[in-house]
CSV table of C-alpha atoms in Angstrom, one decimal:
chain,number,residue,atom,x,y,z
A,1,MET,CA,110.6,51.5,-28.7
A,2,LEU,CA,110.6,55.2,-27.9
A,3,LEU,CA,109.2,54.5,-24.5
A,4,GLN,CA,112.0,51.9,-23.9
A,5,ARG,CA,114.6,54.4,-24.7
A,6,ALA,CA,113.1,57.0,-22.4
A,7,LEU,CA,112.9,54.5,-19.5
A,8,ARG,CA,116.2,52.8,-20.1
A,9,PRO,CA,118.2,55.1,-17.7
A,10,ILE,CA,115.6,54.6,-14.9
A,11,LEU,CA,115.5,50.8,-15.4
A,12,ARG,CA,119.3,50.6,-15.3
A,13,ARG,CA,119.6,52.6,-12.2
A,14,ASN,CA,117.0,50.5,-10.3
A,15,ALA,CA,118.5,47.2,-11.6
A,16,ALA,CA,121.9,48.1,-10.0
A,17,LEU,CA,120.4,48.6,-6.6
A,18,PRO,CA,120.1,45.5,-4.4
A,19,LEU,CA,116.7,44.5,-3.1
A,20,ARG,CA,116.1,45.9,0.4
A,21,ARG,CA,113.3,46.5,2.8
A,22,ASN,CA,112.6,50.1,3.2
A,23,MET,CA,111.7,51.6,6.6
A,24,SER,CA,112.2,48.3,8.5
A,25,ALA,CA,114.5,47.3,11.3
A,26,THR,CA,117.3,44.7,11.2
A,27,VAL,CA,116.6,41.3,12.6
A,28,GLU,CA,118.4,42.1,15.9
A,29,GLU,CA,116.2,45.2,16.3
A,30,GLU,CA,113.1,43.2,15.6
A,31,VAL,CA,114.1,40.5,18.2
A,32,ALA,CA,114.8,43.2,20.8
A,33,SER,CA,111.4,44.9,20.1
A,34,THR,CA,109.6,41.6,20.4
A,35,LYS,CA,111.2,40.9,23.7
A,36,ARG,CA,110.4,44.4,24.9
A,37,TRP,CA,106.7,44.0,24.1
A,38,MET,CA,106.6,40.5,25.6
A,39,PHE,CA,108.0,41.7,28.9
A,40,ALA,CA,105.7,44.8,28.9
A,41,SER,CA,102.7,42.5,28.3
A,42,ILE,CA,103.7,40.1,31.1
A,43,PHE,CA,104.9,42.6,33.7
A,44,ILE,CA,102.5,45.5,33.0
A,45,GLY,CA,99.4,43.8,31.4
A,46,GLY,CA,99.3,40.8,33.7
A,47,PRO,CA,99.3,42.8,37.0
A,48,SER,CA,96.8,45.3,35.5
A,49,VAL,CA,94.3,42.5,34.7
A,50,ILE,CA,94.8,41.0,38.2
A,51,ILE,CA,94.3,44.3,39.9
A,52,GLY,CA,91.2,45.0,37.9
A,53,TYR,CA,89.8,41.5,38.8
A,54,VAL,CA,90.5,42.1,42.5
A,55,ASN,CA,88.9,45.5,42.4
A,56,ALA,CA,85.8,44.3,40.6
A,57,PHE,CA,85.1,41.0,42.3
A,58,LEU,CA,87.0,40.5,45.6
A,59,LEU,CA,86.9,43.9,47.3
A,60,GLU,CA,83.8,44.7,49.4
A,61,PRO,CA,81.3,46.3,46.9
A,62,GLU,CA,79.6,49.5,47.8
A,63,ASP,CA,76.0,49.6,48.5
A,64,HIS,CA,74.3,50.3,45.2
A,65,THR,CA,70.7,50.8,46.3
A,66,PRO,CA,68.8,53.1,44.1
A,67,PRO,CA,67.9,56.6,45.4
A,68,GLU,CA,64.4,57.2,46.8
A,69,TYR,CA,61.9,57.6,44.0
A,70,LYS,CA,60.7,61.1,43.4
A,71,PRO,CA,58.0,61.6,40.7
A,72,TYR,CA,59.4,64.6,38.9
A,73,ASP,CA,57.3,65.5,35.9
A,74,HIS,CA,60.3,66.6,33.7
A,75,VAL,CA,62.3,63.4,34.1
A,76,ARG,CA,60.4,60.9,31.9
A,77,ILE,CA,59.0,63.1,29.1
A,78,ARG,CA,58.6,61.1,25.9
A,79,THR,CA,57.0,62.4,22.8
A,80,LYS,CA,56.8,59.0,21.1
A,81,PRO,CA,57.2,55.4,22.4
A,82,PHE,CA,60.4,53.4,22.0
A,83,PRO,CA,60.4,51.1,18.9
A,84,TRP,CA,60.9,47.9,21.0
A,85,ARG,CA,58.9,45.9,23.5
A,86,ASP,CA,56.0,47.8,25.0
A,87,GLY,CA,57.4,51.3,24.1
A,88,ASP,CA,57.7,52.4,27.7
A,89,HIS,CA,61.0,50.8,28.6
A,90,SER,CA,64.4,51.9,27.2
A,91,LEU,CA,66.6,49.3,25.4
A,92,LEU,CA,68.7,48.7,28.5
A,93,HIS,CA,65.9,49.0,31.0
A,94,ASN,CA,66.7,47.8,34.6
A,95,PRO,CA,63.5,47.3,36.6
A,96,TYR,CA,65.5,47.8,39.9
A,97,PHE,CA,66.9,51.2,39.0
A,98,ASN,CA,64.7,52.7,36.1
A,99,ALA,CA,61.2,53.8,36.8
A,100,PRO,CA,58.7,53.5,34.0
A,101,ARG,CA,57.1,56.7,32.6
A,102,ASN,CA,53.7,56.3,34.2
A,103,GLY,CA,54.7,54.4,37.3
A,104,ASP,CA,54.7,55.2,41.0
A,105,GLY,CA,58.2,54.1,41.6
A,106,TYR,CA,60.6,51.4,40.5
A,107,GLU,CA,59.1,48.2,39.1
A,108,LYS,CA,60.9,45.9,41.5
A,109,GLU,CA,62.3,46.6,45.0
A,110,TYR,CA,66.1,46.2,45.1
A,111,ILE,CA,67.4,43.9,47.8
A,112,HIS,CA,71.2,43.8,47.9
A,113,GLY,CA,72.6,40.4,46.7
A,114,GLU,CA,69.2,39.3,45.4
A,115,HIS,CA,68.4,39.9,41.7
């Protein structure tokens, strides 16, 4: 009962206020924001995806042949083997571009368009 008396002014004050959404926009502002983001997605996102596709797949690709193999001693130093496969290849090993630790060059010869 003592707690009710102490809280009565607070409860009366909050009961008189209408229910409202704090920190939110009106319906008109929400509709305008939705339209703005829809147009941005269509007219900015769509062309960006198309340009990226053209750049990645339709333009003439550069020649990505690996550089000539040079057996530097400091390049493939490993104190312990990798914990997968045979321990000599990294997780994302590419036999055309990554030489093994004890090899005399790349594992496979790279021929453009054939792999």
